[in-house]
Coordinates of C-alpha atoms in Angstrom, one line a residue:
Chain Z
X1 CA 86.9 -63.7 8.4
X2 CA 89.4 -62.0 10.7
X3 CA 86.6 -60.6 12.8
X4 CA 85.0 -64.0 13.3
X5 CA 88.4 -65.6 14.0
X6 CA 89.1 -63.0 16.7
X7 CA 85.5 -63.3 18.1
X8 CA 86.0 -67.1 18.4
X9 CA 89.3 -66.7 20.1
X10 CA 87.7 -64.4 22.6
X11 CA 84.9 -66.9 23.1
X12 CA 87.4 -69.7 23.7
X13 CA 89.2 -67.5 26.2
X14 CA 85.9 -66.8 27.9
X15 CA 85.4 -70.6 28.2
X16 CA 87.6 -71.3 31.2
X17 CA 88.1 -74.9 30.0
X18 CA 90.4 -73.9 27.3
X19 CA 92.5 -71.8 29.6
X20 CA 92.4 -74.8 32.0
X21 CA 93.8 -77.1 29.3
X22 CA 96.8 -74.8 28.9
X23 CA 97.2 -74.8 32.7
X24 CA 97.0 -78.6 32.7
X25 CA 99.6 -78.8 29.9
X26 CA 101.9 -76.5 32.0
X27 CA 101.4 -78.6 35.1
X28 CA 102.3 -81.8 33.1
X29 CA 105.7 -80.5 31.8
X30 CA 106.6 -78.7 35.0
X31 CA 105.8 -81.8 37.1
X32 CA 107.8 -83.9 34.7
X33 CA 110.7 -81.5 35.0
X34 CA 110.6 -81.4 38.8
X35 CA 109.6 -84.9 39.7
X36 CA 111.8 -86.9 37.5
X37 CA 115.4 -86.7 38.6
X38 CA 117.8 -88.6 36.4
X39 CA 121.5 -89.2 37.0
X40 CA 123.0 -89.6 33.6
X41 CA 126.7 -90.6 33.5
X42 CA 128.5 -90.8 30.2
X43 CA 125.1 -91.0 28.4
X44 CA 123.9 -93.9 30.5
X45 CA 121.3 -93.9 33.3
X46 CA 123.1 -94.3 36.6
X47 CA 120.0 -93.6 38.7
X48 CA 116.5 -92.2 38.7
X49 CA 114.2 -90.7 41.3
X50 CA 110.5 -90.1 40.8
X51 CA 109.0 -87.7 43.3
X52 CA 112.1 -88.2 45.4
X53 CA 111.8 -92.0 45.5
X54 CA 114.8 -93.9 44.2
X55 CA 113.5 -96.0 41.2
X56 CA 116.9 -97.2 39.9
X57 CA 119.4 -97.6 42.7
X58 CA 122.5 -98.7 40.9
X59 CA 124.2 -98.1 37.6
X60 CA 122.4 -100.2 34.9
X61 CA 124.4 -101.8 32.1
X62 CA 121.9 -103.0 29.4
X63 CA 124.7 -105.1 27.8
X64 CA 125.4 -107.1 31.0
X65 CA 124.5 -110.8 30.4
X66 CA 121.6 -112.3 32.4
X67 CA 122.5 -115.4 34.3
X68 CA 120.4 -117.9 36.2
X69 CA 120.9 -119.1 39.8
X70 CA 123.6 -121.5 38.7
X71 CA 125.4 -118.7 36.9
X72 CA 124.6 -120.0 33.4
X73 CA 123.6 -117.5 30.7
X74 CA 119.8 -117.1 30.1
X75 CA 118.9 -117.8 26.5
X76 CA 115.9 -116.5 24.6
X77 CA 113.7 -118.7 22.3
X78 CA 116.2 -118.4 19.5
X79 CA 119.0 -119.5 21.8
X80 CA 120.7 -116.1 21.9
X81 CA 122.0 -115.0 25.3
X82 CA 119.8 -112.4 27.0
X83 CA 121.1 -109.2 28.5
X84 CA 119.7 -106.9 31.1
X85 CA 118.6 -104.6 28.2
X86 CA 116.7 -107.4 26.4
X87 CA 113.5 -106.6 28.2
X88 CA 113.7 -102.8 28.1
X89 CA 110.2 -101.4 27.5
X90 CA 109.1 -99.0 24.7
X91 CA 111.8 -99.9 22.2
X92 CA 114.6 -98.4 24.2
X93 CA 118.1 -99.5 23.3
X94 CA 119.2 -98.3 26.7
X95 CA 117.4 -97.9 30.0
X96 CA 117.7 -94.1 29.6
X97 CA 115.9 -94.3 26.3
X98 CA 113.3 -96.4 27.8
X99 CA 112.6 -93.9 30.5
X100 CA 112.4 -91.1 28.0
X101 CA 110.1 -93.1 25.7
X102 CA 107.9 -94.2 28.6
X103 CA 107.4 -90.6 29.7
X104 CA 106.7 -89.5 26.1
X105 CA 104.3 -92.4 25.5
X106 CA 102.4 -91.6 28.7
X107 CA 102.0 -87.9 27.7
X108 CA 101.1 -88.6 24.1
X109 CA 98.6 -91.3 25.2
X110 CA 97.0 -89.0 27.8
X111 CA 96.9 -86.1 25.3
X112 CA 95.3 -88.4 22.7
X113 CA 92.6 -90.0 24.8
X114 CA 91.9 -87.5 27.6
X115 CA 93.1 -84.3 25.9
X116 CA 91.0 -84.7 22.8
X117 CA 88.0 -85.5 25.0
X118 CA 88.5 -82.4 27.2
X119 CA 89.2 -80.2 24.1
X120 CA 85.9 -81.5 22.6
X121 CA 84.0 -80.4 25.7
X122 CA 85.7 -77.0 25.6
X123 CA 85.0 -76.3 22.0
X124 CA 82.0 -78.5 21.2
X125 CA 79.3 -75.8 21.6
X126 CA 80.9 -73.2 19.4
X127 CA 79.5 -74.4 16.1
X128 CA 75.9 -74.8 17.4
X129 CA 76.2 -71.3 18.9
X130 CA 76.8 -69.9 15.5
X131 CA 73.4 -71.1 14.3
X132 CA 71.4 -69.8 17.3
X133 CA 68.7 -67.3 16.7
X134 CA 69.8 -63.8 17.6
X135 CA 73.4 -64.7 17.2
X136 CA 73.2 -66.0 13.7
X137 CA 71.0 -63.0 12.8
X138 CA 73.8 -60.6 13.6
X139 CA 76.7 -62.6 12.2
X140 CA 75.2 -64.0 9.0
X141 CA 74.0 -60.6 7.9
X142 CA 77.5 -59.3 7.7
X143 CA 79.0 -59.1 4.2
X144 CA 80.7 -62.5 4.6
X145 CA 80.0 -65.7 2.7
X146 CA 78.7 -68.5 4.9
X147 CA 81.9 -70.4 4.1
X148 CA 84.0 -67.6 5.5
X149 CA 81.9 -67.5 8.6
X150 CA 82.2 -71.2 9.3
X151 CA 85.8 -71.2 8.1
X152 CA 86.7 -68.4 10.4
X153 CA 85.2 -70.2 13.3
X154 CA 86.9 -73.5 12.6
X155 CA 90.2 -71.8 11.9
X156 CA 90.2 -70.3 15.3
X157 CA 89.3 -73.6 17.1
X158 CA 92.0 -75.4 15.1
X159 CA 94.6 -72.7 15.8
X160 CA 94.0 -72.9 19.5
X161 CA 94.1 -76.7 19.5
X162 CA 97.3 -76.8 17.4
X163 CA 98.9 -74.3 19.8
X164 CA 97.8 -76.4 22.8
X165 CA 99.1 -79.7 21.4
X166 CA 102.3 -78.1 20.2
X167 CA 102.9 -76.5 23.5
X168 CA 102.3 -79.7 25.5
X169 CA 104.3 -82.0 23.2
X170 CA 107.0 -79.4 22.6
X171 CA 107.5 -78.7 26.3
X172 CA 107.6 -82.3 27.3
X173 CA 110.0 -83.1 24.5
X174 CA 112.3 -80.2 25.5
X175 CA 112.2 -81.2 29.2
X176 CA 113.0 -84.8 28.5
X177 CA 115.7 -84.0 25.9
X178 CA 117.5 -81.5 28.1
X179 CA 117.3 -83.7 31.1
X180 CA 118.6 -86.8 29.3
X181 CA 120.5 -85.5 26.3
X182 CA 118.4 -87.9 24.1
X183 CA 116.9 -85.8 21.4
X184 CA 114.2 -87.8 19.6
X185 CA 112.5 -85.4 17.2
X186 CA 110.3 -88.3 16.0
X187 CA 108.2 -87.7 19.1
X188 CA 107.1 -84.4 17.6
X189 CA 105.4 -86.2 14.7
X190 CA 102.8 -87.1 17.3
X191 CA 101.7 -83.4 17.2
X192 CA 100.2 -83.5 13.7
X193 CA 98.7 -86.9 14.3
X194 CA 97.0 -86.0 17.6
X195 CA 95.9 -82.6 16.1
X196 CA 94.7 -84.4 12.9
X197 CA 92.6 -86.8 14.9
X198 CA 91.1 -83.9 16.9
X199 CA 90.2 -82.3 13.6
X200 CA 88.5 -85.5 12.6
X201 CA 86.6 -85.7 15.8
X202 CA 85.6 -82.0 15.4
X203 CA 84.3 -82.6 11.9
X204 CA 81.5 -84.7 13.4
X205 CA 80.8 -82.0 16.0
X206 CA 80.7 -79.4 13.1
X207 CA 78.4 -81.5 10.9
X208 CA 75.9 -82.3 13.7
X209 CA 76.2 -78.8 15.1
X210 CA 75.3 -77.2 11.7
X211 CA 72.6 -79.7 11.0
X212 CA 70.9 -79.7 14.4
X213 CA 72.0 -76.4 16.0
X214 CA 72.4 -78.2 19.3
X215 CA 75.7 -78.3 21.1
X216 CA 74.8 -81.1 23.5
X217 CA 73.5 -83.3 20.6
X218 CA 76.7 -82.8 18.6
X219 CA 78.8 -83.9 21.6
X220 CA 76.6 -86.9 22.3
X221 CA 76.7 -88.0 18.6
X222 CA 80.4 -87.5 18.4
X223 CA 81.1 -89.5 21.6
X224 CA 78.7 -92.2 20.5
X225 CA 80.5 -92.4 17.2
X226 CA 83.8 -92.7 19.0
X227 CA 82.5 -95.6 21.1
X228 CA 81.1 -97.3 18.0
X229 CA 84.5 -97.0 16.2
X230 CA 86.3 -98.5 19.2
X231 CA 83.9 -101.5 19.1
X232 CA 84.3 -101.9 15.3
X233 CA 88.1 -102.0 15.9
X234 CA 87.9 -105.2 17.9
X235 CA 89.7 -107.6 15.6
X236 CA 87.5 -110.6 16.5
X237 CA 84.3 -108.8 15.9
X238 CA 83.7 -109.7 12.2
X239 CA 84.2 -113.4 13.0
X240 CA 81.8 -113.4 16.0
X241 CA 78.8 -111.8 14.4
X242 CA 76.2 -113.1 12.1
X243 CA 77.4 -113.5 8.5
X244 CA 74.6 -111.2 7.2
X245 CA 75.8 -108.3 9.2
X246 CA 79.5 -108.9 8.5
X247 CA 79.8 -106.7 5.4
X248 CA 78.0 -103.9 7.2
X249 CA 80.4 -104.1 10.1
X250 CA 83.5 -104.4 8.0
X251 CA 82.2 -101.6 5.7
X252 CA 81.5 -99.3 8.7
X253 CA 85.0 -100.0 10.1
X254 CA 86.6 -98.8 6.8
X255 CA 84.3 -95.8 6.4
X256 CA 84.4 -94.5 10.0
X257 CA 87.4 -93.0 11.7
X258 CA 89.8 -95.4 13.4
X259 CA 90.4 -93.7 16.7
X260 CA 91.4 -96.9 18.4
X261 CA 94.1 -97.9 15.8
X262 CA 95.6 -94.5 15.7
X263 CA 95.5 -94.1 19.5
X264 CA 96.8 -97.5 20.5
X265 CA 99.4 -98.0 17.7
X266 CA 100.5 -94.9 15.8
X267 CA 100.7 -92.3 18.6
X268 CA 102.6 -94.5 21.2
X269 CA 104.9 -95.9 18.5
X270 CA 105.7 -92.4 17.4
X271 CA 106.6 -91.6 21.0
X272 CA 108.7 -94.7 21.5
X273 CA 110.4 -95.0 18.1
X274 CA 108.6 -98.2 17.1
X275 CA 107.0 -99.2 13.9
X276 CA 103.9 -97.1 13.3
X277 CA 102.5 -99.7 10.8
X278 CA 100.3 -98.8 7.9
X279 CA 99.1 -95.2 7.5
X280 CA 95.7 -96.5 6.4
X281 CA 93.9 -95.8 9.8
X282 CA 95.1 -92.2 9.9
X283 CA 94.6 -91.6 6.2
X284 CA 91.0 -93.1 6.1
X285 CA 90.2 -91.1 9.3
X286 CA 91.3 -87.9 7.7
X287 CA 89.3 -88.7 4.6
X288 CA 86.2 -89.2 6.8
X289 CA 86.9 -85.9 8.5
X290 CA 87.3 -84.1 5.2
X291 CA 84.0 -85.5 4.0
X292 CA 82.2 -84.4 7.1
X293 CA 83.6 -80.9 6.8
X294 CA 82.6 -80.7 3.1
X295 CA 79.1 -81.8 4.1
X296 CA 79.0 -79.3 6.9
X297 CA 80.1 -76.4 4.7
X298 CA 77.5 -77.3 2.0
X299 CA 74.7 -77.6 4.6
X300 CA 75.7 -74.3 6.3
X301 CA 75.7 -72.5 3.0
X302 CA 72.2 -73.6 2.1
X303 CA 70.4 -73.6 5.4
X304 CA 67.8 -71.0 6.4
X305 CA 68.4 -69.2 9.7
Chain I
X1 CA 70.9 -52.9 -12.4
X2 CA 68.6 -50.5 -10.5
X3 CA 69.3 -47.7 -8.1
X4 CA 66.4 -48.7 -5.9
X5 CA 67.2 -49.4 -2.2
X6 CA 65.1 -52.5 -2.4
X7 CA 63.7 -54.1 -5.5
X8 CA 61.9 -57.4 -5.0
X9 CA 60.2 -59.3 -7.8
X10 CA 58.0 -62.2 -6.9
X11 CA 60.0 -62.8 -3.8
X12 CA 58.5 -65.6 -1.8
X13 CA 59.3 -68.2 0.8
X14 CA 57.8 -71.6 1.5
X15 CA 59.4 -73.6 4.2
X16 CA 59.7 -77.2 3.2
X17 CA 59.1 -80.4 5.1
X18 CA 56.2 -82.8 5.3
X19 CA 53.8 -80.0 5.6
X20 CA 55.1 -77.0 3.6
X21 CA 54.4 -73.6 5.2
X22 CA 54.0 -70.6 3.1
X23 CA 55.7 -67.8 5.0
X24 CA 55.7 -65.2 2.3
X25 CA 53.7 -65.3 -0.9
X26 CA 55.4 -63.9 -4.0
X27 CA 55.8 -60.2 -3.4
X28 CA 56.8 -57.2 -5.5
X29 CA 58.3 -54.4 -3.6
X30 CA 60.2 -51.2 -4.4
X31 CA 61.7 -49.0 -1.8
X32 CA 63.5 -45.8 -3.0
X33 CA 66.7 -44.6 -1.5
X34 CA 66.1 -42.4 1.5
X35 CA 62.6 -43.7 2.2
X36 CA 61.5 -44.7 5.7
X37 CA 59.5 -47.7 5.0
X38 CA 57.3 -49.4 7.6
X39 CA 56.3 -53.0 7.5
X40 CA 53.3 -54.0 9.6
X41 CA 51.4 -57.2 10.2
X42 CA 50.3 -59.5 12.9
X43 CA 52.5 -62.2 14.3
X44 CA 53.3 -64.8 11.6
X45 CA 52.4 -62.5 8.8
X46 CA 55.8 -62.9 7.2
X47 CA 57.5 -59.6 8.2
X48 CA 60.6 -61.2 9.6
X49 CA 60.8 -63.7 6.8
X50 CA 60.8 -60.8 4.3
X51 CA 63.6 -59.1 6.2
X52 CA 65.6 -62.3 6.5
X53 CA 65.1 -62.9 2.7
X54 CA 66.4 -59.5 1.9
X55 CA 69.4 -60.0 4.2
X56 CA 70.3 -63.4 2.9
X57 CA 69.5 -65.3 6.2
X58 CA 66.8 -67.2 4.3
X59 CA 67.0 -68.4 0.7
X60 CA 64.0 -67.5 -1.5
X61 CA 61.7 -70.2 -2.8
X62 CA 60.6 -67.8 -5.5
X63 CA 61.6 -64.6 -7.2
X64 CA 64.6 -62.5 -6.5
X65 CA 65.6 -59.2 -5.0
X66 CA 68.3 -56.6 -5.0
X67 CA 69.7 -54.1 -2.4
X68 CA 70.9 -51.0 -4.2
X69 CA 71.2 -53.1 -7.4
X70 CA 73.2 -56.0 -5.8
X71 CA 71.5 -59.4 -5.7
X72 CA 70.6 -60.4 -2.2
X73 CA 72.3 -63.8 -2.6
X74 CA 75.7 -62.1 -2.8
X75 CA 77.4 -61.1 0.5
X76 CA 78.4 -57.8 -1.2
X77 CA 74.7 -56.8 -1.0
X78 CA 75.0 -56.7 2.7
X79 CA 78.0 -54.3 2.7
X80 CA 75.5 -51.4 2.4
X81 CA 73.1 -52.8 5.0
X82 CA 72.8 -52.6 8.7
X83 CA 70.5 -54.8 10.7
X84 CA 69.1 -54.7 14.2
X85 CA 67.4 -58.1 14.6
X86 CA 64.6 -58.8 17.1
X87 CA 66.0 -60.6 20.1
X88 CA 69.6 -60.2 19.1
X89 CA 72.4 -61.7 21.2
X90 CA 75.9 -60.5 21.7
X91 CA 78.7 -62.4 23.5
X92 CA 78.1 -61.5 27.1
X93 CA 81.8 -61.3 28.0
X94 CA 82.5 -58.6 25.4
X95 CA 82.3 -54.9 26.4
X96 CA 80.1 -52.6 24.4
X97 CA 83.1 -51.1 22.8
X98 CA 84.6 -54.5 21.9
X99 CA 81.2 -55.6 20.5
X100 CA 81.0 -52.7 18.2
X101 CA 84.6 -53.1 17.1
X102 CA 84.4 -56.8 16.4
X103 CA 81.1 -56.7 14.5
X104 CA 82.2 -53.7 12.5
X105 CA 85.4 -55.6 11.6
X106 CA 83.1 -58.3 10.2
X107 CA 81.4 -55.6 8.1
X108 CA 84.8 -54.6 6.7
X109 CA 85.1 -51.3 8.5
X110 CA 88.8 -50.2 8.8
X111 CA 90.4 -49.9 12.3
X112 CA 90.6 -46.1 12.3
X113 CA 87.0 -45.6 11.4
X114 CA 85.9 -48.3 13.8
X115 CA 87.3 -46.5 16.8
X116 CA 85.9 -43.1 15.9
X117 CA 82.6 -44.5 14.8
X118 CA 82.2 -46.6 18.0
X119 CA 82.8 -43.5 20.1
X120 CA 80.3 -41.5 18.2
X121 CA 77.6 -44.1 18.2
X122 CA 78.0 -45.0 21.9
X123 CA 77.5 -41.3 22.6
X124 CA 74.5 -41.2 20.3
X125 CA 72.8 -44.1 22.0
X126 CA 73.7 -42.9 25.5
X127 CA 76.0 -45.8 26.3
X128 CA 79.3 -43.9 26.6
X129 CA 79.2 -44.4 30.4
X130 CA 78.9 -48.2 29.9
X131 CA 81.3 -48.5 27.0
X132 CA 83.7 -50.7 28.9
X133 CA 81.2 -52.8 30.8
X134 CA 80.5 -56.4 29.8
X135 CA 77.4 -56.7 27.7
X136 CA 76.2 -59.5 30.0
X137 CA 75.5 -56.8 32.6
X138 CA 73.3 -54.7 30.3
X139 CA 69.6 -54.2 30.7
X140 CA 67.3 -55.1 27.8
X141 CA 67.0 -51.4 26.9
X142 CA 70.8 -51.0 26.9
X143 CA 71.2 -54.1 24.7
X144 CA 68.6 -52.7 22.3
X145 CA 70.5 -49.4 22.1
X146 CA 73.8 -51.3 21.6
X147 CA 72.2 -53.4 18.9
X148 CA 71.1 -50.2 17.2
X149 CA 74.6 -48.8 17.4
X150 CA 76.0 -52.0 16.0
X151 CA 73.7 -51.8 13.0
X152 CA 75.0 -48.4 12.1
X153 CA 78.7 -49.0 12.5
X154 CA 79.3 -49.5 8.8
X155 CA 77.5 -46.3 7.8
X156 CA 74.8 -48.3 6.0
X157 CA 72.8 -47.0 3.1
X158 CA 69.9 -49.0 4.3
X159 CA 69.2 -50.1 7.8
X160 CA 66.7 -52.8 8.7
X161 CA 65.2 -52.3 12.2
X162 CA 63.2 -55.2 13.6
X163 CA 61.3 -53.9 16.7
X164 CA 63.9 -51.3 17.5
X165 CA 62.0 -50.1 20.6
X166 CA 61.4 -53.5 22.1
X167 CA 62.1 -53.3 25.8
X168 CA 63.1 -49.6 25.7
X169 CA 61.5 -47.1 28.1
X170 CA 59.5 -44.2 26.8
X171 CA 62.4 -41.8 27.0
X172 CA 64.6 -44.2 25.1
X173 CA 61.9 -44.8 22.6
X174 CA 61.7 -41.2 21.8
X175 CA 65.5 -41.1 21.4
X176 CA 65.4 -44.0 19.0
X177 CA 62.6 -42.3 17.1
X178 CA 64.7 -39.2 16.8
X179 CA 67.6 -41.3 15.7
X180 CA 65.5 -42.8 13.0
X181 CA 64.5 -39.4 11.9
X182 CA 68.2 -38.4 11.9
X183 CA 68.9 -41.3 9.6
X184 CA 66.2 -40.2 7.3
X185 CA 67.6 -36.7 7.2
X186 CA 71.0 -38.2 6.4
X187 CA 69.5 -39.9 3.4
X188 CA 69.7 -43.4 4.9
X189 CA 66.9 -45.8 3.8
X190 CA 65.1 -47.2 6.9
X191 CA 63.1 -50.4 6.7
X192 CA 61.2 -50.5 10.0
X193 CA 59.4 -53.5 11.3
X194 CA 57.4 -52.6 14.4
X195 CA 54.3 -53.4 16.3
X196 CA 54.2 -49.9 17.7
X197 CA 52.0 -48.4 15.1
X198 CA 52.1 -44.8 16.5
X199 CA 55.9 -44.9 15.9
X200 CA 55.5 -46.2 12.4
X201 CA 52.9 -43.5 11.7
X202 CA 55.2 -40.8 12.9
X203 CA 58.4 -41.8 11.2
X204 CA 57.5 -43.7 8.1
X205 CA 56.8 -42.2 4.7
X206 CA 55.4 -45.4 3.3
X207 CA 53.8 -48.5 4.9
X208 CA 53.0 -52.0 3.8
X209 CA 50.7 -54.4 5.7
X210 CA 51.3 -58.1 5.5
X211 CA 48.8 -60.8 6.5
X212 CA 49.3 -64.5 6.2
X213 CA 52.3 -63.9 4.0
X214 CA 50.5 -61.7 1.6
X215 CA 50.7 -57.9 1.2
X216 CA 47.2 -56.6 1.7
X217 CA 47.9 -52.8 1.8
X218 CA 50.7 -50.5 0.7
X219 CA 51.0 -46.8 0.3
X220 CA 52.0 -43.6 2.0
X221 CA 50.6 -43.1 5.5
X222 CA 48.5 -40.3 4.2
X223 CA 47.1 -42.4 1.4
X224 CA 46.3 -45.3 3.6
X225 CA 44.7 -43.4 6.5
X226 CA 42.7 -40.9 4.5
X227 CA 39.1 -41.9 4.2
X228 CA 38.2 -41.2 0.6
X229 CA 36.3 -38.0 0.0
X230 CA 35.2 -37.4 3.6
X231 CA 35.8 -34.4 5.9
X232 CA 35.3 -34.1 9.6
X233 CA 33.4 -31.0 10.8
X234 CA 33.0 -29.4 14.2
X235 CA 30.1 -26.9 14.2
X236 CA 27.5 -25.3 16.4
X237 CA 24.2 -27.1 16.6
X238 CA 22.6 -28.2 13.3
X239 CA 19.0 -27.2 12.6
X240 CA 16.8 -30.0 11.4
X241 CA 16.1 -28.2 8.2
X242 CA 19.9 -28.1 7.4
X243 CA 20.2 -31.8 8.1
X244 CA 17.3 -32.5 5.8
X245 CA 18.8 -30.3 3.1
X246 CA 22.2 -31.9 3.2
X247 CA 20.7 -35.4 3.5
X248 CA 23.2 -38.3 3.2
X249 CA 26.1 -35.9 2.7
X250 CA 26.3 -35.2 6.4
X251 CA 26.3 -37.7 9.2
X252 CA 26.5 -36.8 12.9
X253 CA 29.2 -38.4 14.8
X254 CA 28.6 -36.9 18.3
X255 CA 29.2 -33.9 20.4
X256 CA 32.3 -32.3 21.9
X257 CA 32.8 -31.4 25.6
X258 CA 31.9 -27.8 24.7
X259 CA 28.6 -28.9 23.2
X260 CA 29.7 -28.5 19.6
X261 CA 28.6 -31.1 17.0
X262 CA 31.1 -33.5 15.4
X263 CA 29.9 -34.6 11.9
X264 CA 31.3 -36.2 8.8
X265 CA 30.7 -34.7 5.3
X266 CA 31.0 -37.2 2.5
X267 CA 30.8 -35.3 -0.7
X268 CA 32.2 -35.9 -4.2
X269 CA 34.8 -33.1 -4.3
X270 CA 36.0 -29.9 -2.8
X271 CA 33.4 -27.8 -4.6
X272 CA 30.6 -29.9 -3.1
X273 CA 32.2 -29.5 0.3
X274 CA 32.3 -25.7 0.0
X275 CA 28.7 -25.8 -1.2
X276 CA 27.8 -27.7 2.0
X277 CA 29.7 -25.2 4.1
X278 CA 27.9 -22.3 2.4
X279 CA 24.6 -24.0 3.3
X280 CA 25.6 -24.3 6.9
X281 CA 26.7 -20.7 7.2
X282 CA 23.5 -19.6 5.4
X283 CA 21.5 -21.5 8.1
X284 CA 23.5 -19.7 10.8
X285 CA 25.7 -22.6 11.7
X286 CA 29.1 -21.6 13.0
X287 CA 32.1 -23.7 11.7
X288 CA 34.8 -24.4 14.3
X289 CA 36.9 -26.9 12.3
X290 CA 37.1 -28.7 8.9
X291 CA 39.7 -31.4 8.2
X292 CA 40.1 -34.4 6.0
X293 CA 38.8 -37.5 7.7
X294 CA 41.5 -39.9 8.6
X295 CA 41.8 -43.2 10.4
X296 CA 44.7 -43.7 12.7
X297 CA 47.2 -46.2 11.4
X298 CA 46.1 -48.5 14.3
X299 CA 42.5 -48.4 13.1
X300 CA 43.6 -49.1 9.6
X301 CA 45.8 -52.0 10.7
X302 CA 43.1 -53.6 12.8
X303 CA 40.6 -53.2 10.0
X304 CA 43.0 -54.6 7.5
X305 CA 44.1 -57.6 9.4
X306 CA 40.8 -58.5 11.0
X307 CA 38.5 -57.4 8.3
X308 CA 36.4 -55.3 10.7
X309 CA 34.5 -52.3 9.4
X310 CA 36.1 -48.9 9.2
X311 CA 35.9 -46.8 12.2
X312 CA 33.0 -44.3 11.8
X313 CA 31.2 -46.4 9.3
X314 CA 28.6 -47.1 12.0
X315 CA 28.0 -43.5 13.1
X316 CA 26.2 -42.5 16.2
X317 CA 22.6 -41.4 15.8
X318 CA 22.1 -37.7 14.8
X319 CA 22.0 -35.2 17.6
X320 CA 19.3 -32.7 17.4
X321 CA 20.4 -29.1 17.7

């Protein structure tokens, strides 16, 4: 299994896209470190510059009451006086926290949607390659069980992807924490979530790759499935379709992974300290991934090459 | 348990689907350790399927088999085996040395042995000079030699070679042949699958011919190519009286460049052959050569797979002396 693990690592290194992903991750945290200049005074944000442009020009006190043109306090719907901090985005209690959370939400969102997609392109062909004639002949005639062969392959892909996600999120977290003094370890919980969802996506690549032996087909099916799950996640969908199809659509929503729910709710909320809501979307997605892997292993063990 | 290198009992494969295809009909096969066994057959005869079955690449539809007593379904069976597949592919970015190292690691070869073995085998297949070049830059012949080295990295007790000389120039072919002979001398069982019948004839001790998934011939090269109780003679001209006396026992095949007569004596046994020779000498005929009549393996192969008559069955008309 070690041999196949190492071989896969070398294959990933040879695919320049994986190296490129690490370069992009480096560019992200270096850019964040250099471009965002924060003036923090006594734990509060006194000023901020992005790429040298002043974005906050004066000290900001989130507790300062908001007043209208006549000097009267502005009240919210419940009649409570509003302050300058009332509208702070991304669950920040202070402007500084909001800036940190905004940056982290941006990075985690980009890593989830764009990063997983790029990682998929970088690693998608690896499973199908394993089944190609000439290559399979050499590898599958070694004294290794089929499970060890597929397991070694997957282990290497997962190790690289976990390293990539940890590197990106860890570096961004360190940069933001050191610059602001706000240490929010909760952001790091996005690492297992993003990695877990990559593993779910990759389970489809694995299953289709083992079944068809085609790298392009496994990518097309996976992307198609991702699109379908996004459509199924539209809340109004069940009420707008024919009653006959409703159970099918609702059933498909529950069976298939919930990329949309995890990507739009759980990942940003982890980054911004908000309520992540129910774990059902993540748990059911992981269950789907587990089932796909089990099927892929069973198929790979029985197939003729 | 058995100590046979290969023991197959009713081993067969039918590929499923809407129209099932019988790739290999149930086959019994025994190959002893140290044998050099040749597998012949036209394209689609089931040769590669048999090799794939024995190496666990394909699951049998019928029967079972063992390699040195280990069931082929168990990965352990492949610990004693090396395999050079036809049309093998190695990752093009690896160097020859890295390729041998990685694939030997998969075979469970320890790090110290891997290094030493790789050096020795690269030398043996004349790739030492290209040991650190990426495999993607190799010619077909070099790839074939690398594949051969790869198949031997784990010091196998049995090695399956599928078209080992494919794409190799005549010099390389000779080297591979001598390598196979070296393996045989080392007691390694060789299972050779090749279209180059002259090679099979030279190196194999036993041969099987498959056709349409069925074994149609099997035996030693000598057994298969020898034509029953027939001997080829080269003599001076044969007087008509001698021909009349020997009758059907002697048929004329032609003449040599020196004007000598080539004939075939078909007689029941050695005593009858000597009686015929006595008659020739008594009639003043000079005997240049006597040897058992044989087909080439190629003739045998063509005859076996096409059903055409044996060579020499339709002899040329007698030549008067």
